[in-house]
GROMACS .gro file of C-alpha atoms in nm:
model
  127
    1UNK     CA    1   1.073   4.869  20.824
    2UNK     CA    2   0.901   5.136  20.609
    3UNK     CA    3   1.121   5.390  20.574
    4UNK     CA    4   1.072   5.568  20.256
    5UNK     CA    5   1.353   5.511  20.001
    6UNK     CA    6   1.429   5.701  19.716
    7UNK     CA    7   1.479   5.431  19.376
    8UNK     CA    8   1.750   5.562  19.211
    9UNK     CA    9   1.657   5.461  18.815
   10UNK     CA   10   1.305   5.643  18.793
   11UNK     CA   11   1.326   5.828  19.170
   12UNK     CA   12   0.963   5.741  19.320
   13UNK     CA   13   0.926   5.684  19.726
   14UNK     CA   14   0.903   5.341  19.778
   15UNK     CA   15   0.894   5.094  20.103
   16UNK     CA   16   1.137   4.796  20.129
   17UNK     CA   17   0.911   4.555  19.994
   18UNK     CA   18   0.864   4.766  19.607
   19UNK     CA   19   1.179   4.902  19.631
   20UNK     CA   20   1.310   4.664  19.371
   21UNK     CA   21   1.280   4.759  19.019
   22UNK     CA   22   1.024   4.485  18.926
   23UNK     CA   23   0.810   4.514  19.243
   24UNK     CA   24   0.731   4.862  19.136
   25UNK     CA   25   0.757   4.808  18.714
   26UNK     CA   26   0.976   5.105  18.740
   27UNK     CA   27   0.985   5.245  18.423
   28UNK     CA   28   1.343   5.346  18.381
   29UNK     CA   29   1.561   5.013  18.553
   30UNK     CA   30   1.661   4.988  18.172
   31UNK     CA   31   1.945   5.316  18.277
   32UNK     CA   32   2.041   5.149  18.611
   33UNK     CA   33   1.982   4.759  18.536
   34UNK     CA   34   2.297   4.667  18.322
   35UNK     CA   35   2.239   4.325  18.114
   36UNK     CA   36   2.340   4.143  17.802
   37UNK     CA   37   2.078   4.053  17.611
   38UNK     CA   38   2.075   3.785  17.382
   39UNK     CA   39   1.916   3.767  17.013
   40UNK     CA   40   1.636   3.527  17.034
   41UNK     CA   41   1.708   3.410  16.683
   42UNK     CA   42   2.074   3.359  16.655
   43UNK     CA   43   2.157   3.313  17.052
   44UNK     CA   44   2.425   3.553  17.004
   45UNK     CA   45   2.506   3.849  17.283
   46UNK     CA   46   2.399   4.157  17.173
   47UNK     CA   47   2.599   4.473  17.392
   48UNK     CA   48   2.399   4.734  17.484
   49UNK     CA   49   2.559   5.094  17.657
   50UNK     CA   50   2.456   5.219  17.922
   51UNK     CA   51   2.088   5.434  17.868
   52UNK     CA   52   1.976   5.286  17.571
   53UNK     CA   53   1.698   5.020  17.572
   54UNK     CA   54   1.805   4.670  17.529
   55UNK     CA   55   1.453   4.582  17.321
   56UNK     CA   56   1.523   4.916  17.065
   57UNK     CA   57   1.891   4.789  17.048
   58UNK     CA   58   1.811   4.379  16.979
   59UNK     CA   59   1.565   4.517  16.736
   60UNK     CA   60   1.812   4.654  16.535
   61UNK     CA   61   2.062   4.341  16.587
   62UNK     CA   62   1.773   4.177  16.415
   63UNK     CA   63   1.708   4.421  16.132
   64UNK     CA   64   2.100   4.439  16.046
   65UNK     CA   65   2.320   4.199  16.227
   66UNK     CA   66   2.128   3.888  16.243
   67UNK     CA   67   2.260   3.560  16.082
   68UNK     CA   68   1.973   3.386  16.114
   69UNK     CA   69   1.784   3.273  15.845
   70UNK     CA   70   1.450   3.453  15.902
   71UNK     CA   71   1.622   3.782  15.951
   72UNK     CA   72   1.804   3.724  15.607
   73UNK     CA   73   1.491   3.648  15.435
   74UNK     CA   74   1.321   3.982  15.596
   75UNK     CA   75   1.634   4.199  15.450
   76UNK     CA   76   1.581   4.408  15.114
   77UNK     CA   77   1.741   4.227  14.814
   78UNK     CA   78   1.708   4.554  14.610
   79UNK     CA   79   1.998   4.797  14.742
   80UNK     CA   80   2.202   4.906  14.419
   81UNK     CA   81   2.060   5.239  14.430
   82UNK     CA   82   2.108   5.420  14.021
   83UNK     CA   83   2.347   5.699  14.015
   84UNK     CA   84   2.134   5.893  13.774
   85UNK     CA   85   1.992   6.232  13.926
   86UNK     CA   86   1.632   6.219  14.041
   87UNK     CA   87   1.619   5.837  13.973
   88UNK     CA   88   1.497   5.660  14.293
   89UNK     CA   89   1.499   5.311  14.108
   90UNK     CA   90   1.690   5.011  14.273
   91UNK     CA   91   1.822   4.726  14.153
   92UNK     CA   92   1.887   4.356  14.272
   93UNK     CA   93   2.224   4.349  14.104
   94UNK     CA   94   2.490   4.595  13.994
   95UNK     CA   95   2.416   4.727  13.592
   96UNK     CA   96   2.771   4.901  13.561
   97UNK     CA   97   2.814   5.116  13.270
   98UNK     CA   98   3.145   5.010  13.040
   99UNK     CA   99   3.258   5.365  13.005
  100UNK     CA  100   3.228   5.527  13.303
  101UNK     CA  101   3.155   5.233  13.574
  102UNK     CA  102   2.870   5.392  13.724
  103UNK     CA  103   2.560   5.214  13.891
  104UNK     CA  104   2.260   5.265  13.711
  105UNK     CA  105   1.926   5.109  13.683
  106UNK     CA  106   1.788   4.917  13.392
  107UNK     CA  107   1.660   5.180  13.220
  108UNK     CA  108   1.935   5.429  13.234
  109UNK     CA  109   2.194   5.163  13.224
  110UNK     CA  110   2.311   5.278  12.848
  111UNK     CA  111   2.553   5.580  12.826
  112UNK     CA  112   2.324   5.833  12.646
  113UNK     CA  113   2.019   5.779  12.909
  114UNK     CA  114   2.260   5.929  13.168
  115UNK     CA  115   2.448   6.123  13.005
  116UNK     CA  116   2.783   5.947  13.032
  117UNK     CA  117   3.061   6.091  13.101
  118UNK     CA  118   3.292   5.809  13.055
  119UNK     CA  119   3.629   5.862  12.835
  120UNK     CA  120   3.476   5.584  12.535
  121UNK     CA  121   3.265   5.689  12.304
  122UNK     CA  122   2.926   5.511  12.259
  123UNK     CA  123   2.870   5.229  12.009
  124UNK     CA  124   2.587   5.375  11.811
  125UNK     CA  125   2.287   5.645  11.854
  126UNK     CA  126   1.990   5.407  11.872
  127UNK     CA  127   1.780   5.478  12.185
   0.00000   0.00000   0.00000
C-alpha cells in the first residue's frame, strides 16, 4: 500500500514503509516521541517535557545535577562572587567581613577597601 501519509512530528508525505520516525530521520520525533532518558554517568532518569530535546536537557543534568564524579570534578570551585561594586573577582571560599558580614574577595576583604558599612568601627587605618 502506498498511500501517502502525512507524519505528524515534522509533516512530510511519506509511504508505509518511512512512515516511522527513524525510517525517515525525521527531524522533529523529539515533540511527538515521548521518552525518559537516562544520564549516562549516574544511570539516573532524567524527565524531559514535552518539546524540549532530551540531548539539550541531559546536557544540563550533567552540567548541574550530576552526582557523578566526573561531572563534580568539571563544576567551578570558584562561586563566592565579592559584593564590592565593579569587582568581578571570585573566590573558592567565603572571606566574610566581621562588621558587616558581607562576601568579599581577598583583596577587598578589609572594611576600608569596601567601604564598610558595618555598625563596628575598624581596628586601625593601615591599608
Amino acid at each position: 500500500d502506498f498511500l501517502p501519509l502525512k507524519c505528524d512530528a515534522c509533516e512530510q508525505i511519506f509511504c508505509t514503509d518511512h512512515i516511522a520516525y527513524a525510517q525517515h530521520d525525521c527531524t522533529s520525533a523529539y515533540k511527538k516521541d515521548v521518552q525518559v532518558p537516562v544520564c549516562p554517568l549516574c544511570n539516573t532518569p532524567v524527565p524531559v517535557r514535552r518539546g524540549e530535546m532530551p540531548d539539550v536537557v541531559v546536557g544540563e543534568h550533567i552540567d548541574r545535577d550530576c552526582k557523578s564524579d566526573p561531572a563534580q570534578r568539571k563544576r567551578k570551585i570558584f562561586t563566592n562572587k565579592c559584593l564590592k561594586p565593579g569587582c568581578k573577582q571570585k573566590e573558592m571560599m567565603k572571606v566574610i567581613c566581621d562588621q558587616c558580614h558581607k562576601n568579599y574577595c581577598l583583596k577587598h576583604r578589609h572594611p576600608l577597601d569596601h567601604d564598610c558599612s558595618g555598625t563596628g568601627r575598624p581596628l586601625s587605618k593601615a591599608g
